[in-house]
Amino acid sequence: QVHLVESGGGLVQAGVTLRLSCAASGGIFSRYGMGWFRQAPGKEREFVAAISWSGGSTFYADSVKGRFTISRDNAKNTVYLQMNSLKPEDTAMYYCAASIYVDYVKVESFYDYWGRGTQVTVSS
């Protein structure tokens, strides 16, 4: 059983930078593809970014490409999401997820474990 805990969310103004963290426990973190998803009020959860088990490959949603950076530290069992130039439309609950069998993928159904989320609210 893999346990994921997100942190780093908050209420910020547009244009600032925020870094989310997701700490994993209970499994072999370095073997999992990791992803970040988000869900805004009244909307479906959507893919944000994914990173391969080695950290050598990353993939982003078009809406965040060039502003967000996903990274991981396998020694710390942690994946990060650096969010630059935040916009009000980035407001959402952000979730990290672990994929046991598929390396870095944007399809939600391939992820096996999910955290409970951290709220990011961006004011204009």
Short mmCIF file of C-alpha atoms in Angstrom, two decimals:
data_model
loop_
_atom_site.label_atom_id
_atom_site.label_comp_id
_atom_site.label_asym_id
_atom_site.label_seq_id
_atom_site.Cartn_x
_atom_site.Cartn_y
_atom_site.Cartn_z
CA GLN A 1 0.00 0.00 0.00
CA VAL A 2 1.37 3.39 -1.04
CA HIS A 3 0.48 6.45 0.99
CA LEU A 4 0.76 9.89 -0.64
CA VAL A 5 0.56 13.20 1.20
CA GLU A 6 0.52 16.52 -0.62
CA SER A 7 1.56 19.84 0.88
CA GLY A 8 2.47 23.38 -0.13
CA GLY A 9 -0.87 24.71 -1.28
CA GLY A 10 -2.28 28.04 -0.18
CA LEU A 11 -3.91 31.32 -1.11
CA VAL A 12 -1.65 33.41 -3.33
CA GLN A 13 -1.87 36.31 -5.73
CA ALA A 14 -1.62 35.94 -9.47
CA GLY A 15 1.90 35.93 -10.82
CA VAL A 16 3.63 34.39 -7.85
CA THR A 17 5.37 31.04 -7.52
CA LEU A 18 4.28 28.10 -5.42
CA ARG A 19 5.87 24.69 -4.97
CA LEU A 20 3.81 21.65 -4.11
CA SER A 21 5.32 18.54 -2.57
CA CYS A 22 4.04 15.00 -2.41
CA ALA A 23 5.68 12.61 0.05
CA ALA A 24 5.29 8.90 -0.55
CA SER A 25 5.56 6.02 1.87
CA GLY A 26 4.83 2.33 1.94
CA GLY A 27 6.27 1.32 -1.39
CA ILE A 28 9.25 1.51 -3.71
CA PHE A 29 8.91 5.10 -4.82
CA SER A 30 11.73 4.96 -7.34
CA ARG A 31 9.78 2.41 -9.39
CA TYR A 32 6.61 4.47 -9.77
CA GLY A 33 5.58 6.87 -12.44
CA MET A 34 4.19 9.94 -10.70
CA GLY A 35 1.66 12.50 -11.77
CA TRP A 36 -0.11 15.65 -10.66
CA PHE A 37 -3.77 16.28 -11.35
CA ARG A 38 -6.12 19.06 -10.36
CA GLN A 39 -9.82 19.61 -9.92
CA ALA A 40 -11.47 23.00 -9.94
CA PRO A 41 -14.92 23.54 -8.40
CA GLY A 42 -17.62 22.22 -10.68
CA LYS A 43 -15.14 20.67 -13.09
CA GLU A 44 -13.74 17.22 -13.67
CA ARG A 45 -10.28 16.31 -12.49
CA GLU A 46 -7.66 16.99 -15.15
CA PHE A 47 -4.09 15.99 -15.84
CA VAL A 48 -1.38 18.53 -15.03
CA ALA A 49 2.03 16.83 -15.27
CA ALA A 50 3.75 13.46 -15.11
CA ILE A 51 7.28 12.24 -14.55
CA SER A 52 8.93 8.91 -15.21
CA TRP A 53 10.30 6.72 -12.44
CA SER A 54 13.84 7.88 -13.20
CA GLY A 55 12.90 11.52 -13.55
CA GLY A 56 14.32 11.55 -17.04
CA SER A 57 11.04 12.12 -18.84
CA THR A 58 8.28 14.60 -18.14
CA PHE A 59 4.95 15.46 -19.74
CA TYR A 60 2.68 18.48 -19.25
CA ALA A 61 -0.80 19.63 -20.03
CA ASP A 62 -0.81 22.43 -22.58
CA SER A 63 -2.39 24.77 -20.06
CA VAL A 64 0.65 24.63 -17.76
CA LYS A 65 3.49 23.97 -20.19
CA GLY A 66 6.26 26.52 -19.73
CA ARG A 67 4.96 27.60 -16.30
CA PHE A 68 4.94 24.41 -14.23
CA THR A 69 7.80 21.99 -13.64
CA ILE A 70 7.49 18.51 -12.22
CA SER A 71 10.49 16.91 -10.55
CA ARG A 72 11.26 14.14 -8.12
CA ASP A 73 13.82 13.19 -5.51
CA ASN A 74 13.87 9.43 -5.20
CA ALA A 75 16.18 9.61 -2.19
CA LYS A 76 13.47 11.59 -0.36
CA ASN A 77 10.50 9.69 -1.83
CA THR A 78 9.05 13.01 -2.92
CA VAL A 79 7.68 14.50 -6.11
CA TYR A 80 7.36 18.26 -6.61
CA LEU A 81 5.34 20.62 -8.74
CA GLN A 82 6.90 24.04 -9.17
CA MET A 83 4.22 26.46 -10.32
CA ASN A 84 5.38 29.78 -11.73
CA SER A 85 3.32 32.71 -12.99
CA LEU A 86 0.19 31.43 -11.34
CA LYS A 87 -3.15 32.47 -12.80
CA PRO A 88 -6.62 32.55 -11.25
CA GLU A 89 -7.57 29.68 -13.55
CA ASP A 90 -4.98 27.52 -11.78
CA THR A 91 -7.20 27.56 -8.71
CA ALA A 92 -8.00 23.94 -7.85
CA MET A 93 -7.40 21.06 -5.51
CA TYR A 94 -4.12 19.48 -6.58
CA TYR A 95 -3.58 15.75 -6.25
CA CYS A 96 -0.52 13.62 -6.72
CA ALA A 97 -0.81 10.05 -7.91
CA ALA A 98 1.41 7.00 -8.33
CA SER A 99 1.34 4.59 -11.24
CA ILE A 100 2.73 1.16 -10.41
CA TYR A 101 2.65 -0.43 -13.84
CA VAL A 102 2.78 2.39 -16.37
CA ASP A 103 5.58 4.92 -16.49
CA TYR A 104 4.57 8.57 -16.80
CA VAL A 105 1.13 8.74 -18.27
CA LYS A 106 -1.58 11.39 -18.38
CA VAL A 107 -4.55 9.04 -18.22
CA GLU A 108 -6.09 9.10 -14.76
CA SER A 109 -7.21 5.48 -14.81
CA PHE A 110 -3.61 4.24 -15.00
CA TYR A 111 -2.81 5.65 -11.59
CA ASP A 112 -3.13 3.27 -8.68
CA TYR A 113 -2.70 5.46 -5.62
CA TRP A 114 -3.85 9.00 -4.87
CA GLY A 115 -3.24 11.56 -2.20
CA ARG A 116 -5.99 13.58 -0.58
CA GLY A 117 -4.99 16.80 -2.25
CA THR A 118 -3.78 20.28 -1.38
CA GLN A 119 -5.79 23.40 -2.22
CA VAL A 120 -4.32 26.13 -4.39
CA THR A 121 -6.25 29.37 -4.68
CA VAL A 122 -4.97 32.15 -6.91
CA SER A 123 -6.52 35.59 -6.54
CA SER A 124 -6.41 38.21 -9.29
#
